mmCIF file of C-alpha atoms in Angstrom:
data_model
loop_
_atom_site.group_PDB
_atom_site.id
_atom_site.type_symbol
_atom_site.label_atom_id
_atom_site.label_comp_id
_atom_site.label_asym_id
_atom_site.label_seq_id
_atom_site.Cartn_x
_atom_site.Cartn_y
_atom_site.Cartn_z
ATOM 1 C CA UNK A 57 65.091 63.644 -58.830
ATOM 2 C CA UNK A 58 63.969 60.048 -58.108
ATOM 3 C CA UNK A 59 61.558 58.214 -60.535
ATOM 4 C CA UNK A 60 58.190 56.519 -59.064
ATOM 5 C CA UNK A 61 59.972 53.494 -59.321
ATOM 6 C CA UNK A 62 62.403 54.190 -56.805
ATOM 7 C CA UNK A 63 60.207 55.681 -54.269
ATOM 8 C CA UNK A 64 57.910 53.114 -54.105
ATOM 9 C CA UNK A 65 60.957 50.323 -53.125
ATOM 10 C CA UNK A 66 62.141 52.872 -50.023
ATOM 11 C CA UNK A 67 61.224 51.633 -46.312
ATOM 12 C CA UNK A 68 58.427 53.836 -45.874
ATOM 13 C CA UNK A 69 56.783 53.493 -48.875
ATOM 14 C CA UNK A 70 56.468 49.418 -47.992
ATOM 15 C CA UNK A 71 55.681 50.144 -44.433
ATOM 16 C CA UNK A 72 52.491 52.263 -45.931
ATOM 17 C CA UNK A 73 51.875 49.848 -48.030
ATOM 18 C CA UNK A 74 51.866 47.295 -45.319
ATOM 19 C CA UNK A 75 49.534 49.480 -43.620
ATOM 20 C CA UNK A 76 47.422 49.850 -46.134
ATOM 21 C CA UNK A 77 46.471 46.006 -47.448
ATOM 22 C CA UNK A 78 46.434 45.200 -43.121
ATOM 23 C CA UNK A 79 43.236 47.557 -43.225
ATOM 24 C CA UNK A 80 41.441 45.831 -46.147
ATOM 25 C CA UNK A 81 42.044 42.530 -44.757
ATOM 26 C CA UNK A 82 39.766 42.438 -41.908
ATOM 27 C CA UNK A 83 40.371 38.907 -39.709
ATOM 28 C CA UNK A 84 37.001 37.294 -38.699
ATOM 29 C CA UNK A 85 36.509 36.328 -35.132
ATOM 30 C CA UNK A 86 36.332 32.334 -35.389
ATOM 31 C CA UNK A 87 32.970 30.757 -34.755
ATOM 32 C CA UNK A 88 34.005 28.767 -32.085
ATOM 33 C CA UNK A 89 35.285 29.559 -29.270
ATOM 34 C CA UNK A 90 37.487 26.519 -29.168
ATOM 35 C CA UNK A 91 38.971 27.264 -32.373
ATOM 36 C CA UNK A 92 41.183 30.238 -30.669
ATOM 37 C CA UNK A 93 44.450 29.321 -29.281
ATOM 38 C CA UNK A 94 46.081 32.693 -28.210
ATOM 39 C CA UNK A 95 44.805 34.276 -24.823
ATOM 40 C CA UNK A 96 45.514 37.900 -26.448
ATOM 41 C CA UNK A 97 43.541 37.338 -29.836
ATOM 42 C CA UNK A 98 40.312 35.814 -27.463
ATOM 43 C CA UNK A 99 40.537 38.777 -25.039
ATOM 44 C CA UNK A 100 40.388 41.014 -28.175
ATOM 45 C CA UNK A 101 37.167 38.986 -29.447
ATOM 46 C CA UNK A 102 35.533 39.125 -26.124
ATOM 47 C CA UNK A 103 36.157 42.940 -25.886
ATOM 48 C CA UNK A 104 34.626 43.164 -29.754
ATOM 49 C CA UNK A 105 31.709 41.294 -28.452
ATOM 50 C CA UNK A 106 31.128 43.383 -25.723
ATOM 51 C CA UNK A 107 30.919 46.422 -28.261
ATOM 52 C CA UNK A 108 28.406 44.985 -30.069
ATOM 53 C CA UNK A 109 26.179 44.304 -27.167
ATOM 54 C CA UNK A 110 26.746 48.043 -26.134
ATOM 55 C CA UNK A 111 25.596 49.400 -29.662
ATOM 56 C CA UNK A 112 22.639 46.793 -30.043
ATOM 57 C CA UNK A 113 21.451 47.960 -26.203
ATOM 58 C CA UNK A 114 21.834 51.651 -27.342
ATOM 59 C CA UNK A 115 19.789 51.151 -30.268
ATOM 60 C CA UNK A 116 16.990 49.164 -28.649
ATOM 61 C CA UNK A 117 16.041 51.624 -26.673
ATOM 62 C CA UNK A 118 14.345 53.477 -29.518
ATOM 63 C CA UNK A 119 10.628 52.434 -28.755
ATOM 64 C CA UNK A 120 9.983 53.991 -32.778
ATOM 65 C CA UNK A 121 11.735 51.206 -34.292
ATOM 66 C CA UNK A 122 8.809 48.568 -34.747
ATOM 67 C CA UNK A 123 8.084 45.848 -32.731
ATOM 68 C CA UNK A 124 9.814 43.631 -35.119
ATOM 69 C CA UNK A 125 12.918 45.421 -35.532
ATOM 70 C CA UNK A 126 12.704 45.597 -31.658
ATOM 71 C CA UNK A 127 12.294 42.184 -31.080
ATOM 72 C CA UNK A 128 15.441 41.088 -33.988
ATOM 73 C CA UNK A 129 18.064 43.180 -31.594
ATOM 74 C CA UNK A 130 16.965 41.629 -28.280
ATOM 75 C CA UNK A 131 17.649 38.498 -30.409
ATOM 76 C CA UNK A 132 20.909 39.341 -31.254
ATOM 77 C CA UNK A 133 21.386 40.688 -27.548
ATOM 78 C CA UNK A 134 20.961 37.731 -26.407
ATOM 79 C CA UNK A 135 22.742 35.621 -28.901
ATOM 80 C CA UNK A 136 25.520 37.801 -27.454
ATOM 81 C CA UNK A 137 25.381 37.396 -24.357
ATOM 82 C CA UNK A 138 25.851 33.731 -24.802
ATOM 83 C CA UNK A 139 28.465 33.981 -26.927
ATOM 84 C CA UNK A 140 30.820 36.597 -24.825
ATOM 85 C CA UNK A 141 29.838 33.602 -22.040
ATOM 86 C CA UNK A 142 31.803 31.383 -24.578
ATOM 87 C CA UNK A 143 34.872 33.423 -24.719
ATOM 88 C CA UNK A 144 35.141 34.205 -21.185
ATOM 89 C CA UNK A 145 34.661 30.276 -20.812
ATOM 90 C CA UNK A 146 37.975 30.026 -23.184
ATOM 91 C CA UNK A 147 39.721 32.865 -21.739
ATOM 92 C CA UNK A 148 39.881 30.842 -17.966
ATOM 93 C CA UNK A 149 40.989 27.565 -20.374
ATOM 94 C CA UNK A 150 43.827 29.677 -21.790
ATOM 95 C CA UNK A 151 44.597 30.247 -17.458
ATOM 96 C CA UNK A 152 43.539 33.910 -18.065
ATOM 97 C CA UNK A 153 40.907 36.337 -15.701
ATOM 98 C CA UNK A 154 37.621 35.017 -14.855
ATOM 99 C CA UNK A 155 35.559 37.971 -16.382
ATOM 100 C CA UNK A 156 32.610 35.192 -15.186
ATOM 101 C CA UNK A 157 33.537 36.275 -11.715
ATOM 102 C CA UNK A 158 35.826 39.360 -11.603
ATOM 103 C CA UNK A 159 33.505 41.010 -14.485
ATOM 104 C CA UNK A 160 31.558 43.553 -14.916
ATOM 105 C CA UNK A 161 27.592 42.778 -15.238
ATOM 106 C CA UNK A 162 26.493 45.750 -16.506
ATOM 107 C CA UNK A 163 24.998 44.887 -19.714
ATOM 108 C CA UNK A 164 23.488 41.645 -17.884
ATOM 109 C CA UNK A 165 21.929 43.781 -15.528
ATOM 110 C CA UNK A 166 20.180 45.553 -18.330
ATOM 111 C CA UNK A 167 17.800 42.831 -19.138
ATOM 112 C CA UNK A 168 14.969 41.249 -17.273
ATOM 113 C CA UNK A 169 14.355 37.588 -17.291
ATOM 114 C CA UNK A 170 10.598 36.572 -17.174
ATOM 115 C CA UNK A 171 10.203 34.396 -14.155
ATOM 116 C CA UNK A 172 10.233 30.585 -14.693
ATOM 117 C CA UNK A 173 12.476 31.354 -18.530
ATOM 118 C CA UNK A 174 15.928 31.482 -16.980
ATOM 119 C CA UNK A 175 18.080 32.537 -19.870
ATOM 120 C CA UNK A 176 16.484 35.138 -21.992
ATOM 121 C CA UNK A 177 16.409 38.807 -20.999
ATOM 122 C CA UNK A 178 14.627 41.175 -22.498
ATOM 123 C CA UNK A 179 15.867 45.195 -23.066
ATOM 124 C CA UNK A 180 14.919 48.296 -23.444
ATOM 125 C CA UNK A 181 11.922 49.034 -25.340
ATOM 126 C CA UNK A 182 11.659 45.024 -25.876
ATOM 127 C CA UNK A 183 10.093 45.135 -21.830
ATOM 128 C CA UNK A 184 7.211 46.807 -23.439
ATOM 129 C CA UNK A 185 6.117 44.406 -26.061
ATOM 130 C CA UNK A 186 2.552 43.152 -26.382
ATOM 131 C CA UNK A 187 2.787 40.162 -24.699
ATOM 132 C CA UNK A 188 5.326 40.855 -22.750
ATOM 133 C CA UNK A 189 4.500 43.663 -20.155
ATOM 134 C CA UNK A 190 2.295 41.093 -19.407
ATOM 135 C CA UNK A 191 4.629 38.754 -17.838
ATOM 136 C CA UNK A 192 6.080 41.383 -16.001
ATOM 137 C CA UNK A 193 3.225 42.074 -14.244
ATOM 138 C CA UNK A 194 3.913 40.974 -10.521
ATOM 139 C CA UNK A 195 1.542 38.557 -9.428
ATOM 140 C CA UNK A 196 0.432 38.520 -5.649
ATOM 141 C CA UNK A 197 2.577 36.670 -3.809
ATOM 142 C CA UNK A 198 1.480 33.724 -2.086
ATOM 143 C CA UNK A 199 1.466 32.848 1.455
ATOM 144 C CA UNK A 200 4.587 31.279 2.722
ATOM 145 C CA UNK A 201 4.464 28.265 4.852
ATOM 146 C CA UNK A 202 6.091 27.605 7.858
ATOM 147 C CA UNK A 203 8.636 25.255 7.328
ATOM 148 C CA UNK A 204 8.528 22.047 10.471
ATOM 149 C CA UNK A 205 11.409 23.680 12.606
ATOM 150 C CA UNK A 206 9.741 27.014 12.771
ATOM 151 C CA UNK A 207 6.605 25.114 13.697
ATOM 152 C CA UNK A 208 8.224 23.672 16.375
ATOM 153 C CA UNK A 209 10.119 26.332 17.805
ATOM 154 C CA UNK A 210 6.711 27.562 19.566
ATOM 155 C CA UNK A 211 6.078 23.909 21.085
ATOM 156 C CA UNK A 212 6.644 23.584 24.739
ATOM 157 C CA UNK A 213 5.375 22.388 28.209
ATOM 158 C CA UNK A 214 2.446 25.062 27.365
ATOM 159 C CA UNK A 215 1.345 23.422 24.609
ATOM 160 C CA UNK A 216 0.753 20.194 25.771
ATOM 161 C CA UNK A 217 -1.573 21.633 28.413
ATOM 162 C CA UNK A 218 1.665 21.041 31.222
ATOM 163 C CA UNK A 219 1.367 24.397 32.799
ATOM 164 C CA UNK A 220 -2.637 25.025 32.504
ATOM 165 C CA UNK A 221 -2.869 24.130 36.821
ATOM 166 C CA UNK A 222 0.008 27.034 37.333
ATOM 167 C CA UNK A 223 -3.019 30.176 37.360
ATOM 168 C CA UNK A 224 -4.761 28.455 40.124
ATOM 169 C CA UNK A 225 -8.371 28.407 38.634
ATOM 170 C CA UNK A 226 -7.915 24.893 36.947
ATOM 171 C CA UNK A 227 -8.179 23.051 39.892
ATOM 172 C CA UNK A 228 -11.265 24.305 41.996
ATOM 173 C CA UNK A 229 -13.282 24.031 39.163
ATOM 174 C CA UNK A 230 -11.798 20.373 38.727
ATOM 175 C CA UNK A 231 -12.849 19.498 42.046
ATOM 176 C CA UNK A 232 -15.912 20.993 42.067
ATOM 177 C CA UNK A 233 -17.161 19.042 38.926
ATOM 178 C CA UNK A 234 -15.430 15.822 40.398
ATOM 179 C CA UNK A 235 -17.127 15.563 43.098
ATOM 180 C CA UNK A 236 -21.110 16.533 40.960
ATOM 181 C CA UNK A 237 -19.712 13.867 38.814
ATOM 182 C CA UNK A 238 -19.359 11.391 41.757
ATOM 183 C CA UNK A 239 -22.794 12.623 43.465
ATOM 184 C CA UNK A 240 -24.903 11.496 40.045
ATOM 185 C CA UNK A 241 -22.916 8.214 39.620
ATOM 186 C CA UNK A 242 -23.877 7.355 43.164
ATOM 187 C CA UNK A 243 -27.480 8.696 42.672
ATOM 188 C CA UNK A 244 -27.459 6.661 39.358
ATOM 189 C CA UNK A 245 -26.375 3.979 40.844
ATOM 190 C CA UNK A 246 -28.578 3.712 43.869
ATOM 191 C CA UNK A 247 -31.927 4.039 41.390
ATOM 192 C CA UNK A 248 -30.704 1.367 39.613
ATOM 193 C CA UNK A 249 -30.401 -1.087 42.569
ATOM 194 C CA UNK A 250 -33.571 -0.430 44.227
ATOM 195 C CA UNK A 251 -35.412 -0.649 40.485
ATOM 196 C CA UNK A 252 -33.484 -4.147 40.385
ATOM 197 C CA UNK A 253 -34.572 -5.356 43.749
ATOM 198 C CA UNK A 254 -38.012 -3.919 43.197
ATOM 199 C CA UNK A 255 -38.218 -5.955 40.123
ATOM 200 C CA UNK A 256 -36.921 -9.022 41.637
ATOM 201 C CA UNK A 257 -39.321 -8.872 44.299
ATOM 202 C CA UNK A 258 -42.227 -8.440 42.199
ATOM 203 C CA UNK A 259 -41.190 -11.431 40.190
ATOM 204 C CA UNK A 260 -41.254 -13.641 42.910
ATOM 205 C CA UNK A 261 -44.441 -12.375 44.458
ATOM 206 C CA UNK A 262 -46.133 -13.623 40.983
ATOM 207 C CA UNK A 263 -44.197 -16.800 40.268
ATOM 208 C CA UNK A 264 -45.676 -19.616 42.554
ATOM 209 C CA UNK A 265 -43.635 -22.301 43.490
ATOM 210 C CA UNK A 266 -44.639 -25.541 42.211
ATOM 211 C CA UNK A 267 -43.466 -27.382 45.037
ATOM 212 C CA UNK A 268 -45.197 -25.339 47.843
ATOM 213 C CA UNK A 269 -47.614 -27.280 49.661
ATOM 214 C CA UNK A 270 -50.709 -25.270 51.054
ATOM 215 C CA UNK A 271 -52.397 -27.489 54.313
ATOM 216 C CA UNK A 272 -53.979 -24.361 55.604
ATOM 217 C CA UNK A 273 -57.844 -25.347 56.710
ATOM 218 C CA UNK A 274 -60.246 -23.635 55.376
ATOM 219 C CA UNK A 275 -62.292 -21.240 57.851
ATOM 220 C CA UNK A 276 -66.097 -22.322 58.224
ATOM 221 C CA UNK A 277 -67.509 -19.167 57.498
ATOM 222 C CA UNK A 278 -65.304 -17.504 54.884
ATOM 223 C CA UNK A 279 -66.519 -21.398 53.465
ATOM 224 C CA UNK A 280 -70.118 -20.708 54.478
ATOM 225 C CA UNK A 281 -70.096 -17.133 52.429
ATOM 226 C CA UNK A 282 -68.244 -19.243 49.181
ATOM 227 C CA UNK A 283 -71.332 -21.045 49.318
ATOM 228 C CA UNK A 284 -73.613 -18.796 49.816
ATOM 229 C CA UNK A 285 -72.574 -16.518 46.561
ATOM 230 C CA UNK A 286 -71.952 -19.981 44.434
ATOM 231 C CA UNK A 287 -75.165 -21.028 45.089
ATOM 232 C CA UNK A 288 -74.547 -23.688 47.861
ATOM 233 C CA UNK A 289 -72.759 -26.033 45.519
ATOM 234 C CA UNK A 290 -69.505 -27.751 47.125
ATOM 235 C CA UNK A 291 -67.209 -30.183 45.930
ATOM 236 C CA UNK A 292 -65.849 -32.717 48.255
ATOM 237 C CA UNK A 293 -62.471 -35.090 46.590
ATOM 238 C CA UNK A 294 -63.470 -39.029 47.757
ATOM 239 C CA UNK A 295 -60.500 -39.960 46.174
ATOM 240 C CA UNK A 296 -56.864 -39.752 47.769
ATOM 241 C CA UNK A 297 -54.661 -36.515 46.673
ATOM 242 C CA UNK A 298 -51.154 -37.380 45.879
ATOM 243 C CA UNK A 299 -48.087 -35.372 47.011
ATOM 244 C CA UNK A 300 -45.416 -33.544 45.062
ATOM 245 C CA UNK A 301 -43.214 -36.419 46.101
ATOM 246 C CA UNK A 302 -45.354 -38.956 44.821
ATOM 247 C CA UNK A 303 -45.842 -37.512 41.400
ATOM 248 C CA UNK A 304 -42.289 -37.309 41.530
ATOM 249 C CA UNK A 305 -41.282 -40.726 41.859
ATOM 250 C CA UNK A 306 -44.152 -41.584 39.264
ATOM 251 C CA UNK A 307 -42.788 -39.435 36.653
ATOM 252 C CA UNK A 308 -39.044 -40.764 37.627
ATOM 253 C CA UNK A 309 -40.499 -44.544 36.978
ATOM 254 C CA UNK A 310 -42.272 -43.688 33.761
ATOM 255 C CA UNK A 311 -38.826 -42.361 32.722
ATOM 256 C CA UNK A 312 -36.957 -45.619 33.388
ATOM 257 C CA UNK A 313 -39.847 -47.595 31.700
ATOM 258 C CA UNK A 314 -39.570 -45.585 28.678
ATOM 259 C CA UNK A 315 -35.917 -46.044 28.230
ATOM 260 C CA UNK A 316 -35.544 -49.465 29.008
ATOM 261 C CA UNK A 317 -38.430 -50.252 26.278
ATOM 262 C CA UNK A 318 -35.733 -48.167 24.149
ATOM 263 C CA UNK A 319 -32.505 -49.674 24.792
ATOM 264 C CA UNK A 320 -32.863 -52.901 26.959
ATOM 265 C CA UNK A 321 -33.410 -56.024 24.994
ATOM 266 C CA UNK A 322 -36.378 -58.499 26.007
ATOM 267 C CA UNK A 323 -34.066 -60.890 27.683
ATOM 268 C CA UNK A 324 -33.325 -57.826 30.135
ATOM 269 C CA UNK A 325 -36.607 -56.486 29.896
ATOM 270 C CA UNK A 326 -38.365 -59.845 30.972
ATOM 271 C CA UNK A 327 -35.483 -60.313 34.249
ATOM 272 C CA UNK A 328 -36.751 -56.520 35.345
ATOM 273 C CA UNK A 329 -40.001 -57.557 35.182
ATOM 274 C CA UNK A 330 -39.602 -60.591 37.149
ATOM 275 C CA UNK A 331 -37.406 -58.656 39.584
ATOM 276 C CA UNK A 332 -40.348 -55.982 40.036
ATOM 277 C CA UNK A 333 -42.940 -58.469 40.492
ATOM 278 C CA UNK A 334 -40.634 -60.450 43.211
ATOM 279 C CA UNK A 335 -39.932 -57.046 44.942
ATOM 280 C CA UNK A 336 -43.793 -55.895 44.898
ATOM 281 C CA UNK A 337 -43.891 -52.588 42.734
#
């Protein structure tokens, strides 16, 4: 019969043995995504990652848990979720599937993003948070505008009034209050003229010319009845009554005189003396 010894050096017995110490040496999955050269070995971390996430999800939906044991797995959801982005990022380096693409979402599609924090998702019972049901709550959505090309698509000939004479009522009443228009300008327009002339001729009736010259005799008895209601007083001019003419010419002279006395030295002054006096003025 064999001693100890010799069974533990047979093939089988190292094989177990190989077995054995492979099970207590567990490798770590590397940090870094870069730091993992082999397509097969980044696969099998992306696949380990993925079980994670499935456990974590699983246990989060335990509402009992607390809210801060609830809110320390949605952390570590989350965490990852960005790391199995990592590894699928390294997998397409190492020219293997895009699981980015060709993957299933399923565990994505478990969390909700609020709106406006693109990134972080909340699960399970994590949805139901104090705080957070909160900005889940849909708000009302506001009105959408119309962008300029749907705005145009309902201008036409229509809208800029192009087709209002097609009905046929347009243009009757268009005539119609054409011509009213046209009967109260002229109306207007004919006050105005005969107010003007009106006017004009009143002006002139009042405004007496200054160089009319009345000769008209005066009649013996409308002069007999003047003196009968003044009293009988006349008054008869002895002296000679110059014409507009006359005063004229006097005013004319008195002009000259006044500038030459002005402007015209004595020696000149004297010679238009002498001239007047030679000629008789």
């Amino acid at each position: 019969m064999a001693r100890n010894a010799e069974k533990a050096m047979t093939a089988l017995a190292r094989f177990r043995q190989a077995q054995l110490e492979e099970g207590k040496v567990k490798e770590r999955r590397p940090f870094l995504a870069s730091e993992c050269s082999e397509l097969p070995k980044a696969e099998k971390w992306r696949r380990q990652i993925i079980s994670e996430i499935s456990k974590k999800v699983a246990q989060i939906q335990n509402a009992g848990l607390g809210e801060f044991k609830i809110r320390d797995l949605n952390d570590e959801i989350n965490k990852l979720l960005r790391e199995k982005g990592h590894w699928e990022v390294r997998i397409k380096e190492l020219r293997g599937p895009d699981y980015r693409r060709i993957g299933p979402r399923m565990l994505d599609h478990e969390g909700k993003e609020v709106p406006g924090n693109r990134g972080y998702k909340y699960f399970g019972a994590a949805r139901d948070l104090p705080g957070v049901r909160e900005l889940f709550e849909k708000e009302p959505t506001p009105a959408q505008r119309r962008t300029r090309a749907e705005l145009m698509k309902d201008v036409d000939a229509e809208y800029y009034g192009y087709r209002d004479e097609d009905d046929g009522v347009l243009l009757p009443l268009e005539a119609l209050h054409e011509k009213q228009a046209i009967q109260e300008a002229v109306q207007k327009w004919k006050t105005e003229k005969e107010s003007r002339l009106s006017g004009e001729k009143q002006q002139e009736e009042e405004e007496e010319s200054i160089y009319s010259v009345h000769n008209e005799e005066p009649d013996e008895e409308n002069h007999e009845e003047q003196e009968a209601e003044e009293g009988g007083v006349t008054f008869i001019a002895h002296v000679p009554v110059p014409s507009q003419k006359e005063v004229e010419e006097a005013l004319v002279r008195r002009k000259k005189m006044e500038l030459l006395q002005r402007y015209a030295s004595e020696t000149l002054q004297a010679q238009s003396q002498e001239a007047r006096t030679l000629l008789g003025l």
